Amino acid sequence: DYATSLVQEIIAYRIESSRKTILILNGTFQDLKQIVGEHIISRLTEKGKSLRFDEEDYRKTNPKIDK
């Protein structure tokens, strides 16, 4: 679809331009792979680093108190 193609195009452009890129995802690595495709994942992981945080959603565990 259009959104997936756009994300792939942006990431490819940033890689080819040697620009630093940070991707933040509320999902799994497999979810990201489905969005951007195997080719982009391969390019990202070739020289990039991956950090994984398995914390509970702060908003769910600390609801906002209305005054």
PDB file of N, CA, C and O in Angstrom:
ATOM      1  N   ASP A   1       0.822  -1.189   0.000  1.00  0.00           N
ATOM      2  CA  ASP A   1       0.000   0.000   0.000  1.00  0.00           C
ATOM      3  C   ASP A   1       0.871   1.260   0.000  1.00  0.00           C
ATOM      4  O   ASP A   1       2.082   1.177   0.105  1.00  0.00           O
ATOM      5  N   TYR A   2       0.246   2.405  -0.097  1.00  0.00           N
ATOM      6  CA  TYR A   2       0.975   3.670  -0.229  1.00  0.00           C
ATOM      7  C   TYR A   2       1.833   3.972   1.000  1.00  0.00           C
ATOM      8  O   TYR A   2       2.992   4.374   0.873  1.00  0.00           O
ATOM      9  N   ALA A   3       1.283   3.784   2.192  1.00  0.00           N
ATOM     10  CA  ALA A   3       2.024   4.106   3.417  1.00  0.00           C
ATOM     11  C   ALA A   3       3.284   3.251   3.540  1.00  0.00           C
ATOM     12  O   ALA A   3       4.357   3.756   3.882  1.00  0.00           O
ATOM     13  N   THR A   4       3.163   1.970   3.255  1.00  0.00           N
ATOM     14  CA  THR A   4       4.317   1.069   3.314  1.00  0.00           C
ATOM     15  C   THR A   4       5.376   1.475   2.300  1.00  0.00           C
ATOM     16  O   THR A   4       6.564   1.537   2.620  1.00  0.00           O
ATOM     17  N   SER A   5       4.941   1.787   1.091  1.00  0.00           N
ATOM     18  CA  SER A   5       5.880   2.221   0.049  1.00  0.00           C
ATOM     19  C   SER A   5       6.597   3.496   0.447  1.00  0.00           C
ATOM     20  O   SER A   5       7.800   3.645   0.214  1.00  0.00           O
ATOM     21  N   LEU A   6       5.866   4.409   1.051  1.00  0.00           N
ATOM     22  CA  LEU A   6       6.457   5.678   1.481  1.00  0.00           C
ATOM     23  C   LEU A   6       7.506   5.454   2.567  1.00  0.00           C
ATOM     24  O   LEU A   6       8.602   6.014   2.508  1.00  0.00           O
ATOM     25  N   VAL A   7       7.196   4.619   3.551  1.00  0.00           N
ATOM     26  CA  VAL A   7       8.157   4.319   4.622  1.00  0.00           C
ATOM     27  C   VAL A   7       9.407   3.671   4.030  1.00  0.00           C
ATOM     28  O   VAL A   7      10.531   4.038   4.377  1.00  0.00           O
ATOM     29  N   GLN A   8       9.227   2.717   3.119  1.00  0.00           N
ATOM     30  CA  GLN A   8      10.365   2.054   2.479  1.00  0.00           C
ATOM     31  C   GLN A   8      11.216   3.068   1.715  1.00  0.00           C
ATOM     32  O   GLN A   8      12.446   3.025   1.782  1.00  0.00           O
ATOM     33  N   GLU A   9      10.579   3.970   1.013  1.00  0.00           N
ATOM     34  CA  GLU A   9      11.295   4.974   0.230  1.00  0.00           C
ATOM     35  C   GLU A   9      12.094   5.920   1.128  1.00  0.00           C
ATOM     36  O   GLU A   9      13.251   6.237   0.835  1.00  0.00           O
ATOM     37  N   ILE A  10      11.490   6.343   2.217  1.00  0.00           N
ATOM     38  CA  ILE A  10      12.169   7.261   3.151  1.00  0.00           C
ATOM     39  C   ILE A  10      13.387   6.578   3.772  1.00  0.00           C
ATOM     40  O   ILE A  10      14.478   7.156   3.834  1.00  0.00           O
ATOM     41  N   ILE A  11      13.211   5.350   4.234  1.00  0.00           N
ATOM     42  CA  ILE A  11      14.324   4.633   4.865  1.00  0.00           C
ATOM     43  C   ILE A  11      15.440   4.393   3.852  1.00  0.00           C
ATOM     44  O   ILE A  11      16.620   4.602   4.156  1.00  0.00           O
ATOM     45  N   ALA A  12      15.088   3.971   2.647  1.00  0.00           N
ATOM     46  CA  ALA A  12      16.096   3.732   1.611  1.00  0.00           C
ATOM     47  C   ALA A  12      16.868   5.018   1.305  1.00  0.00           C
ATOM     48  O   ALA A  12      18.098   4.997   1.186  1.00  0.00           O
ATOM     49  N   TYR A  13      16.160   6.127   1.198  1.00  0.00           N
ATOM     50  CA  TYR A  13      16.815   7.413   0.930  1.00  0.00           C
ATOM     51  C   TYR A  13      17.797   7.760   2.046  1.00  0.00           C
ATOM     52  O   TYR A  13      18.928   8.176   1.783  1.00  0.00           O
ATOM     53  N   ARG A  14      17.376   7.571   3.298  1.00  0.00           N
ATOM     54  CA  ARG A  14      18.234   7.921   4.427  1.00  0.00           C
ATOM     55  C   ARG A  14      19.473   7.019   4.468  1.00  0.00           C
ATOM     56  O   ARG A  14      20.566   7.486   4.764  1.00  0.00           O
ATOM     57  N   ILE A  15      19.309   5.752   4.156  1.00  0.00           N
ATOM     58  CA  ILE A  15      20.451   4.832   4.127  1.00  0.00           C
ATOM     59  C   ILE A  15      21.427   5.248   3.030  1.00  0.00           C
ATOM     60  O   ILE A  15      22.634   5.349   3.257  1.00  0.00           O
ATOM     61  N   GLU A  16      20.903   5.498   1.834  1.00  0.00           N
ATOM     62  CA  GLU A  16      21.744   5.867   0.700  1.00  0.00           C
ATOM     63  C   GLU A  16      22.443   7.212   0.910  1.00  0.00           C
ATOM     64  O   GLU A  16      23.520   7.443   0.379  1.00  0.00           O
ATOM     65  N   SER A  17      21.829   8.086   1.713  1.00  0.00           N
ATOM     66  CA  SER A  17      22.407   9.398   1.996  1.00  0.00           C
ATOM     67  C   SER A  17      23.277   9.386   3.242  1.00  0.00           C
ATOM     68  O   SER A  17      23.711  10.442   3.706  1.00  0.00           O
ATOM     69  N   SER A  18      23.507   8.218   3.820  1.00  0.00           N
ATOM     70  CA  SER A  18      24.296   8.053   5.053  1.00  0.00           C
ATOM     71  C   SER A  18      23.768   8.927   6.182  1.00  0.00           C
ATOM     72  O   SER A  18      24.528   9.506   6.954  1.00  0.00           O
ATOM     73  N   ARG A  19      22.461   9.010   6.289  1.00  0.00           N
ATOM     74  CA  ARG A  19      21.834   9.775   7.371  1.00  0.00           C
ATOM     75  C   ARG A  19      21.468   8.837   8.511  1.00  0.00           C
ATOM     76  O   ARG A  19      21.004   7.723   8.295  1.00  0.00           O
ATOM     77  N   LYS A  20      21.678   9.329   9.715  1.00  0.00           N
ATOM     78  CA  LYS A  20      21.301   8.540  10.886  1.00  0.00           C
ATOM     79  C   LYS A  20      19.782   8.488  10.968  1.00  0.00           C
ATOM     80  O   LYS A  20      19.092   9.465  10.686  1.00  0.00           O
ATOM     81  N   THR A  21      19.295   7.325  11.347  1.00  0.00           N
ATOM     82  CA  THR A  21      17.846   7.122  11.386  1.00  0.00           C
ATOM     83  C   THR A  21      17.488   6.341  12.634  1.00  0.00           C
ATOM     84  O   THR A  21      18.104   5.323  12.937  1.00  0.00           O
ATOM     85  N   ILE A  22      16.477   6.815  13.332  1.00  0.00           N
ATOM     86  CA  ILE A  22      15.969   6.117  14.504  1.00  0.00           C
ATOM     87  C   ILE A  22      14.528   5.710  14.208  1.00  0.00           C
ATOM     88  O   ILE A  22      13.720   6.538  13.811  1.00  0.00           O
ATOM     89  N   LEU A  23      14.259   4.442  14.395  1.00  0.00           N
ATOM     90  CA  LEU A  23      12.903   3.940  14.220  1.00  0.00           C
ATOM     91  C   LEU A  23      12.370   3.532  15.585  1.00  0.00           C
ATOM     92  O   LEU A  23      13.018   2.780  16.304  1.00  0.00           O
ATOM     93  N   ILE A  24      11.211   4.012  15.926  1.00  0.00           N
ATOM     94  CA  ILE A  24      10.567   3.656  17.189  1.00  0.00           C
ATOM     95  C   ILE A  24       9.261   2.971  16.846  1.00  0.00           C
ATOM     96  O   ILE A  24       8.466   3.491  16.057  1.00  0.00           O
ATOM     97  N   LEU A  25       9.034   1.822  17.442  1.00  0.00           N
ATOM     98  CA  LEU A  25       7.875   1.021  17.075  1.00  0.00           C
ATOM     99  C   LEU A  25       7.222   0.448  18.320  1.00  0.00           C
ATOM    100  O   LEU A  25       7.905  -0.106  19.173  1.00  0.00           O
ATOM    101  N   ASN A  26       5.934   0.597  18.422  1.00  0.00           N
ATOM    102  CA  ASN A  26       5.180  -0.082  19.473  1.00  0.00           C
ATOM    103  C   ASN A  26       4.745  -1.432  18.917  1.00  0.00           C
ATOM    104  O   ASN A  26       3.588  -1.649  18.594  1.00  0.00           O
ATOM    105  N   GLY A  27       5.688  -2.299  18.756  1.00  0.00           N
ATOM    106  CA  GLY A  27       5.423  -3.613  18.193  1.00  0.00           C
ATOM    107  C   GLY A  27       6.688  -4.441  18.221  1.00  0.00           C
ATOM    108  O   GLY A  27       7.675  -4.058  18.841  1.00  0.00           O
ATOM    109  N   THR A  28       6.656  -5.548  17.527  1.00  0.00           N
ATOM    110  CA  THR A  28       7.799  -6.465  17.518  1.00  0.00           C
ATOM    111  C   THR A  28       8.677  -6.222  16.295  1.00  0.00           C
ATOM    112  O   THR A  28       8.293  -5.508  15.370  1.00  0.00           O
ATOM    113  N   PHE A  29       9.821  -6.858  16.300  1.00  0.00           N
ATOM    114  CA  PHE A  29      10.718  -6.794  15.151  1.00  0.00           C
ATOM    115  C   PHE A  29      10.026  -7.388  13.926  1.00  0.00           C
ATOM    116  O   PHE A  29      10.190  -6.906  12.816  1.00  0.00           O
ATOM    117  N   GLN A  30       9.234  -8.430  14.137  1.00  0.00           N
ATOM    118  CA  GLN A  30       8.482  -9.037  13.036  1.00  0.00           C
ATOM    119  C   GLN A  30       7.466  -8.059  12.449  1.00  0.00           C
ATOM    120  O   GLN A  30       7.245  -8.034  11.240  1.00  0.00           O
ATOM    121  N   ASP A  31       6.848  -7.236  13.320  1.00  0.00           N
ATOM    122  CA  ASP A  31       5.921  -6.213  12.837  1.00  0.00           C
ATOM    123  C   ASP A  31       6.642  -5.232  11.923  1.00  0.00           C
ATOM    124  O   ASP A  31       6.141  -4.869  10.859  1.00  0.00           O
ATOM    125  N   LEU A  32       7.827  -4.805  12.338  1.00  0.00           N
ATOM    126  CA  LEU A  32       8.620  -3.880  11.525  1.00  0.00           C
ATOM    127  C   LEU A  32       8.996  -4.521  10.196  1.00  0.00           C
ATOM    128  O   LEU A  32       8.906  -3.886   9.150  1.00  0.00           O
ATOM    129  N   LYS A  33       9.377  -5.790  10.244  1.00  0.00           N
ATOM    130  CA  LYS A  33       9.754  -6.506   9.022  1.00  0.00           C
ATOM    131  C   LYS A  33       8.578  -6.563   8.047  1.00  0.00           C
ATOM    132  O   LYS A  33       8.756  -6.419   6.846  1.00  0.00           O
ATOM    133  N   GLN A  34       7.370  -6.731   8.561  1.00  0.00           N
ATOM    134  CA  GLN A  34       6.189  -6.748   7.703  1.00  0.00           C
ATOM    135  C   GLN A  34       5.932  -5.378   7.078  1.00  0.00           C
ATOM    136  O   GLN A  34       5.471  -5.290   5.947  1.00  0.00           O
ATOM    137  N   ILE A  35       6.227  -4.319   7.809  1.00  0.00           N
ATOM    138  CA  ILE A  35       5.976  -2.962   7.320  1.00  0.00           C
ATOM    139  C   ILE A  35       6.982  -2.566   6.243  1.00  0.00           C
ATOM    140  O   ILE A  35       6.603  -2.068   5.188  1.00  0.00           O
ATOM    141  N   VAL A  36       8.267  -2.758   6.522  1.00  0.00           N
ATOM    142  CA  VAL A  36       9.298  -2.244   5.608  1.00  0.00           C
ATOM    143  C   VAL A  36       9.873  -3.295   4.671  1.00  0.00           C
ATOM    144  O   VAL A  36      10.510  -2.946   3.689  1.00  0.00           O
ATOM    145  N   GLY A  37       9.695  -4.569   4.981  1.00  0.00           N
ATOM    146  CA  GLY A  37      10.193  -5.628   4.122  1.00  0.00           C
ATOM    147  C   GLY A  37      11.583  -6.118   4.505  1.00  0.00           C
ATOM    148  O   GLY A  37      12.353  -5.425   5.173  1.00  0.00           O
ATOM    149  N   GLU A  38      11.873  -7.318   4.061  1.00  0.00           N
ATOM    150  CA  GLU A  38      13.138  -7.989   4.387  1.00  0.00           C
ATOM    151  C   GLU A  38      14.354  -7.220   3.874  1.00  0.00           C
ATOM    152  O   GLU A  38      15.380  -7.128   4.545  1.00  0.00           O
ATOM    153  N   HIS A  39      14.242  -6.646   2.678  1.00  0.00           N
ATOM    154  CA  HIS A  39      15.372  -5.926   2.073  1.00  0.00           C
ATOM    155  C   HIS A  39      15.787  -4.718   2.924  1.00  0.00           C
ATOM    156  O   HIS A  39      16.973  -4.516   3.194  1.00  0.00           O
ATOM    157  N   ILE A  40      14.815  -3.935   3.367  1.00  0.00           N
ATOM    158  CA  ILE A  40      15.126  -2.756   4.186  1.00  0.00           C
ATOM    159  C   ILE A  40      15.670  -3.194   5.545  1.00  0.00           C
ATOM    160  O   ILE A  40      16.633  -2.602   6.048  1.00  0.00           O
ATOM    161  N   ILE A  41      15.108  -4.234   6.137  1.00  0.00           N
ATOM    162  CA  ILE A  41      15.611  -4.748   7.422  1.00  0.00           C
ATOM    163  C   ILE A  41      17.065  -5.157   7.278  1.00  0.00           C
ATOM    164  O   ILE A  41      17.903  -4.845   8.128  1.00  0.00           O
ATOM    165  N   SER A  42      17.385  -5.831   6.192  1.00  0.00           N
ATOM    166  CA  SER A  42      18.762  -6.256   5.945  1.00  0.00           C
ATOM    167  C   SER A  42      19.690  -5.049   5.877  1.00  0.00           C
ATOM    168  O   SER A  42      20.779  -5.057   6.463  1.00  0.00           O
ATOM    169  N   ARG A  43      19.265  -4.015   5.186  1.00  0.00           N
ATOM    170  CA  ARG A  43      20.098  -2.815   5.055  1.00  0.00           C
ATOM    171  C   ARG A  43      20.243  -2.097   6.396  1.00  0.00           C
ATOM    172  O   ARG A  43      21.314  -1.579   6.720  1.00  0.00           O
ATOM    173  N   LEU A  44      19.162  -2.053   7.182  1.00  0.00           N
ATOM    174  CA  LEU A  44      19.217  -1.382   8.481  1.00  0.00           C
ATOM    175  C   LEU A  44      20.134  -2.120   9.459  1.00  0.00           C
ATOM    176  O   LEU A  44      20.876  -1.503  10.213  1.00  0.00           O
ATOM    177  N   THR A  45      20.066  -3.427   9.458  1.00  0.00           N
ATOM    178  CA  THR A  45      20.844  -4.208  10.432  1.00  0.00           C
ATOM    179  C   THR A  45      22.285  -4.439   9.998  1.00  0.00           C
ATOM    180  O   THR A  45      23.099  -4.889  10.801  1.00  0.00           O
ATOM    181  N   GLU A  46      22.605  -4.115   8.749  1.00  0.00           N
ATOM    182  CA  GLU A  46      23.971  -4.290   8.261  1.00  0.00           C
ATOM    183  C   GLU A  46      24.962  -3.475   9.091  1.00  0.00           C
ATOM    184  O   GLU A  46      26.011  -3.972   9.488  1.00  0.00           O
ATOM    185  N   LYS A  47      24.632  -2.227   9.355  1.00  0.00           N
ATOM    186  CA  LYS A  47      25.534  -1.361  10.117  1.00  0.00           C
ATOM    187  C   LYS A  47      24.869  -0.754  11.348  1.00  0.00           C
ATOM    188  O   LYS A  47      25.513  -0.075  12.120  1.00  0.00           O
ATOM    189  N   GLY A  48      23.578  -1.004  11.505  1.00  0.00           N
ATOM    190  CA  GLY A  48      22.835  -0.383  12.597  1.00  0.00           C
ATOM    191  C   GLY A  48      22.799  -1.223  13.856  1.00  0.00           C
ATOM    192  O   GLY A  48      23.323  -2.336  13.905  1.00  0.00           O
ATOM    193  N   LYS A  49      22.190  -0.668  14.855  1.00  0.00           N
ATOM    194  CA  LYS A  49      22.023  -1.348  16.134  1.00  0.00           C
ATOM    195  C   LYS A  49      20.541  -1.407  16.456  1.00  0.00           C
ATOM    196  O   LYS A  49      19.767  -0.542  16.070  1.00  0.00           O
ATOM    197  N   SER A  50      20.175  -2.405  17.213  1.00  0.00           N
ATOM    198  CA  SER A  50      18.789  -2.579  17.619  1.00  0.00           C
ATOM    199  C   SER A  50      18.731  -2.612  19.135  1.00  0.00           C
ATOM    200  O   SER A  50      19.502  -3.315  19.783  1.00  0.00           O
ATOM    201  N   LEU A  51      17.821  -1.848  19.691  1.00  0.00           N
ATOM    202  CA  LEU A  51      17.597  -1.856  21.132  1.00  0.00           C
ATOM    203  C   LEU A  51      16.169  -2.309  21.375  1.00  0.00           C
ATOM    204  O   LEU A  51      15.244  -1.865  20.689  1.00  0.00           O
ATOM    205  N   ARG A  52      16.000  -3.160  22.355  1.00  0.00           N
ATOM    206  CA  ARG A  52      14.664  -3.669  22.648  1.00  0.00           C
ATOM    207  C   ARG A  52      14.324  -3.359  24.097  1.00  0.00           C
ATOM    208  O   ARG A  52      15.119  -3.628  25.005  1.00  0.00           O
ATOM    209  N   PHE A  53      13.160  -2.803  24.300  1.00  0.00           N
ATOM    210  CA  PHE A  53      12.677  -2.484  25.634  1.00  0.00           C
ATOM    211  C   PHE A  53      11.372  -3.229  25.851  1.00  0.00           C
ATOM    212  O   PHE A  53      10.410  -3.041  25.113  1.00  0.00           O
ATOM    213  N   ASP A  54      11.341  -4.073  26.857  1.00  0.00           N
ATOM    214  CA  ASP A  54      10.147  -4.879  27.148  1.00  0.00           C
ATOM    215  C   ASP A  54       9.454  -4.385  28.418  1.00  0.00           C
ATOM    216  O   ASP A  54       9.160  -5.160  29.314  1.00  0.00           O
ATOM    217  N   GLU A  55       9.205  -3.131  28.464  1.00  0.00           N
ATOM    218  CA  GLU A  55       8.558  -2.545  29.635  1.00  0.00           C
ATOM    219  C   GLU A  55       7.047  -2.445  29.417  1.00  0.00           C
ATOM    220  O   GLU A  55       6.578  -2.399  28.287  1.00  0.00           O
ATOM    221  N   GLU A  56       6.326  -2.399  30.498  1.00  0.00           N
ATOM    222  CA  GLU A  56       4.886  -2.177  30.418  1.00  0.00           C
ATOM    223  C   GLU A  56       4.621  -0.773  29.912  1.00  0.00           C
ATOM    224  O   GLU A  56       5.425   0.134  30.121  1.00  0.00           O
ATOM    225  N   ASP A  57       3.513  -0.597  29.260  1.00  0.00           N
ATOM    226  CA  ASP A  57       3.105   0.709  28.763  1.00  0.00           C
ATOM    227  C   ASP A  57       2.871   1.639  29.950  1.00  0.00           C
ATOM    228  O   ASP A  57       2.016   1.384  30.790  1.00  0.00           O
ATOM    229  N   TYR A  58       3.645   2.709  30.036  1.00  0.00           N
ATOM    230  CA  TYR A  58       3.559   3.648  31.156  1.00  0.00           C
ATOM    231  C   TYR A  58       2.154   4.223  31.290  1.00  0.00           C
ATOM    232  O   TYR A  58       1.645   4.394  32.380  1.00  0.00           O
ATOM    233  N   ARG A  59       1.526   4.513  30.166  1.00  0.00           N
ATOM    234  CA  ARG A  59       0.185   5.107  30.204  1.00  0.00           C
ATOM    235  C   ARG A  59      -0.838   4.152  30.788  1.00  0.00           C
ATOM    236  O   ARG A  59      -1.809   4.582  31.398  1.00  0.00           O
ATOM    237  N   LYS A  60      -0.635   2.863  30.605  1.00  0.00           N
ATOM    238  CA  LYS A  60      -1.584   1.886  31.159  1.00  0.00           C
ATOM    239  C   LYS A  60      -1.363   1.670  32.657  1.00  0.00           C
ATOM    240  O   LYS A  60      -2.305   1.403  33.390  1.00  0.00           O
ATOM    241  N   THR A  61      -0.117   1.755  33.095  1.00  0.00           N
ATOM    242  CA  THR A  61       0.184   1.482  34.499  1.00  0.00           C
ATOM    243  C   THR A  61       0.125   2.743  35.367  1.00  0.00           C
ATOM    244  O   THR A  61       0.110   2.636  36.583  1.00  0.00           O
ATOM    245  N   ASN A  62       0.114   3.921  34.751  1.00  0.00           N
ATOM    246  CA  ASN A  62       0.075   5.180  35.488  1.00  0.00           C
ATOM    247  C   ASN A  62      -0.948   6.126  34.866  1.00  0.00           C
ATOM    248  O   ASN A  62      -0.598   7.095  34.213  1.00  0.00           O
ATOM    249  N   PRO A  63      -2.227   5.825  35.085  1.00  0.00           N
ATOM    250  CA  PRO A  63      -3.261   6.672  34.459  1.00  0.00           C
ATOM    251  C   PRO A  63      -3.188   8.099  34.981  1.00  0.00           C
ATOM    252  O   PRO A  63      -2.838   8.352  36.135  1.00  0.00           O
ATOM    253  N   LYS A  64      -3.520   9.019  34.097  1.00  0.00           N
ATOM    254  CA  LYS A  64      -3.519  10.425  34.428  1.00  0.00           C
ATOM    255  C   LYS A  64      -4.640  10.726  35.427  1.00  0.00           C
ATOM    256  O   LYS A  64      -5.754  10.250  35.267  1.00  0.00           O
ATOM    257  N   ILE A  65      -4.315  11.492  36.458  1.00  0.00           N
ATOM    258  CA  ILE A  65      -5.323  11.858  37.459  1.00  0.00           C
ATOM    259  C   ILE A  65      -5.829  13.258  37.108  1.00  0.00           C
ATOM    260  O   ILE A  65      -5.068  14.211  37.054  1.00  0.00           O
ATOM    261  N   ASP A  66      -7.125  13.346  36.852  1.00  0.00           N
ATOM    262  CA  ASP A  66      -7.729  14.647  36.544  1.00  0.00           C
ATOM    263  C   ASP A  66      -7.970  15.423  37.830  1.00  0.00           C
ATOM    264  O   ASP A  66      -8.404  14.874  38.831  1.00  0.00           O
ATOM    265  N   LYS A  67      -7.698  16.711  37.771  1.00  0.00           N
ATOM    266  CA  LYS A  67      -7.912  17.561  38.957  1.00  0.00           C
ATOM    267  C   LYS A  67      -9.269  18.187  38.908  1.00  0.00           C
ATOM    268  O   LYS A  67      -9.833  18.471  37.943  1.00  0.00           O
TER     269      LYS A  67
END
